[in-house]
Amino acid sequence: MEKGAPSIRIHVDADACPVKDEVYRVATRYGLRVLVVSNGRIRVPDDPHVEMVVVTGDFDAADDWIVEHVTGSDVVVTSDIPLAARCLSRDARVLDPKGKVFTEESIGDALASRELMAFLRDSGSITGGPAPFEPRDRSRFLQKLDDLVQDALREHR
């Protein structure tokens, strides 16, 4: 484990997250703590570095918990664009399960696209959902997560 690594954590918005195993793998490689946040219990590895956080309350309770606890040293894994924006405002690094890194420069476009797609779905113009998760998404996610962790480690030193 590299010097200073324990203060860098990975927060996982765990409901419907398809890359939890990949997060555990990267976290183990660097000796990082993983906080798996969900509205209900899910299986997590029996590992002292992995903590299951079950939140209760309204629909956004998991998001609120993540935002309250995330720091500028942390990485957040989420496909929730409004949550990504909130975490970026706390200086965290944010990555979606398909390997898209959200930045201050890209989050505005992502929020606008989300609103447009919601409008088109509501009007019946679009009836399909997002593209299916593919093996190349998993590979891209692993690479980008590793890159973000390395950036956080360099900055933390």
XYZ file of C-alpha atoms in Angstrom:
157
model
C 0.000 0.000 0.000
C 1.317 3.431 -0.918
C 1.946 6.073 1.708
C -1.185 8.117 2.361
C -3.541 5.812 0.494
C -5.971 5.087 3.381
C -7.506 8.602 3.333
C -8.612 8.136 -0.291
C -11.947 6.338 -0.439
C -14.175 5.050 -3.208
C -17.891 5.726 -2.727
C -20.188 3.477 -4.758
C -23.765 4.518 -5.498
C -24.570 0.821 -5.312
C -28.195 0.448 -6.383
C -27.990 -1.132 -9.849
C -24.217 -0.584 -10.146
C -22.800 -3.241 -12.522
C -19.114 -2.672 -11.675
C -18.875 -3.263 -7.922
C -16.495 -6.223 -8.381
C -14.185 -4.040 -10.465
C -14.223 -1.371 -7.748
C -13.253 -3.966 -5.136
C -10.396 -5.171 -7.344
C -8.920 -1.692 -7.853
C -9.416 -0.762 -4.192
C -7.629 -3.927 -3.070
C -4.712 -3.155 -5.393
C -4.201 0.235 -3.734
C -5.362 -0.596 -0.209
C -8.288 1.836 -0.385
C -11.493 1.850 1.605
C -14.763 1.296 -0.296
C -18.099 2.632 0.934
C -20.983 0.808 -0.771
C -24.037 3.023 -0.270
C -27.523 1.678 -0.928
C -31.162 1.954 0.136
C -31.119 -1.755 1.009
C -28.615 -4.434 1.951
C -26.574 -5.980 -0.833
C -23.747 -8.496 -0.675
C -20.284 -7.077 -0.248
C -16.992 -8.936 0.158
C -15.942 -9.984 3.635
C -13.116 -7.462 3.652
C -12.288 -4.908 6.357
C -11.742 -2.263 3.636
C -15.298 -2.632 2.281
C -18.163 -1.109 4.258
C -21.854 -1.512 3.452
C -23.792 1.677 4.249
C -27.568 1.213 4.267
C -29.522 4.448 4.309
C -33.203 4.908 4.967
C -35.490 7.725 4.042
C -36.546 9.273 0.797
C -35.530 8.348 -2.728
C -32.336 10.461 -2.623
C -31.145 9.330 0.824
C -28.154 7.398 -0.584
C -27.172 10.365 -2.743
C -27.447 12.725 0.227
C -25.299 10.418 2.377
C -22.583 10.270 -0.284
C -22.531 14.059 -0.709
C -22.355 14.585 3.067
C -19.369 12.241 3.427
C -17.369 12.681 0.212
C -14.151 14.708 0.235
C -11.857 16.104 -2.430
C -9.609 13.052 -2.024
C -12.369 10.587 -2.879
C -13.644 8.886 -6.012
C -17.384 8.394 -6.554
C -18.852 5.758 -8.867
C -22.362 6.654 -10.034
C -24.514 6.818 -13.137
C -26.680 9.482 -11.448
C -25.789 12.753 -13.178
C -27.263 15.102 -10.539
C -25.319 13.170 -7.865
C -22.185 13.468 -10.012
C -22.679 17.252 -10.142
C -23.115 17.450 -6.381
C -19.950 15.390 -5.784
C -17.954 17.506 -8.233
C -18.987 20.566 -6.233
C -17.253 18.885 -3.271
C -14.092 18.433 -5.424
C -14.435 14.637 -5.641
C -13.488 12.663 -8.742
C -16.557 11.099 -10.370
C -16.863 8.189 -12.778
C -19.874 6.426 -14.265
C -20.018 2.610 -14.636
C -19.312 2.827 -18.373
C -16.030 4.661 -17.783
C -17.144 8.251 -18.416
C -15.282 10.669 -16.169
C -17.400 13.631 -15.121
C -15.583 16.955 -14.809
C -16.584 20.525 -14.052
C -16.289 21.153 -17.804
C -18.516 18.236 -18.859
C -21.179 18.120 -16.152
C -23.258 20.990 -17.563
C -23.660 19.210 -20.900
C -24.474 15.946 -19.121
C -27.188 17.629 -17.029
C -28.659 19.338 -20.106
C -28.664 16.071 -22.087
C -30.362 14.315 -19.173
C -33.118 16.940 -19.095
C -33.588 16.786 -22.871
C -33.844 12.988 -22.849
C -36.356 13.114 -19.973
C -38.450 15.616 -21.946
C -38.310 13.452 -25.093
C -39.266 10.325 -23.116
C -42.140 12.149 -21.415
C -43.441 13.381 -24.785
C -43.259 9.869 -26.253
C -40.605 10.775 -28.831
C -38.168 8.279 -27.320
C -39.307 4.982 -25.844
C -36.013 3.137 -25.347
C -33.552 3.320 -22.497
C -29.788 3.629 -22.398
C -27.520 1.397 -24.463
C -26.871 -1.997 -22.851
C -23.793 -2.471 -20.689
C -21.056 -4.185 -22.732
C -17.695 -5.831 -21.966
C -15.810 -2.862 -23.424
C -17.638 -0.623 -20.920
C -16.267 -2.727 -18.075
C -12.751 -2.519 -19.495
C -12.982 1.261 -19.983
C -14.334 1.619 -16.440
C -11.419 -0.334 -14.963
C -8.874 1.807 -16.818
C -10.519 5.109 -15.884
C -10.972 4.106 -12.241
C -7.308 3.168 -12.039
C -6.389 6.522 -13.635
C -8.530 8.482 -11.146
C -7.074 6.592 -8.179
C -3.543 7.230 -9.441
C -4.378 10.952 -9.812
C -5.747 11.054 -6.276
C -2.644 9.299 -4.933
C -0.325 11.729 -6.722
C -2.276 14.707 -5.421
C -2.410 13.268 -1.903
C 1.369 12.860 -1.652
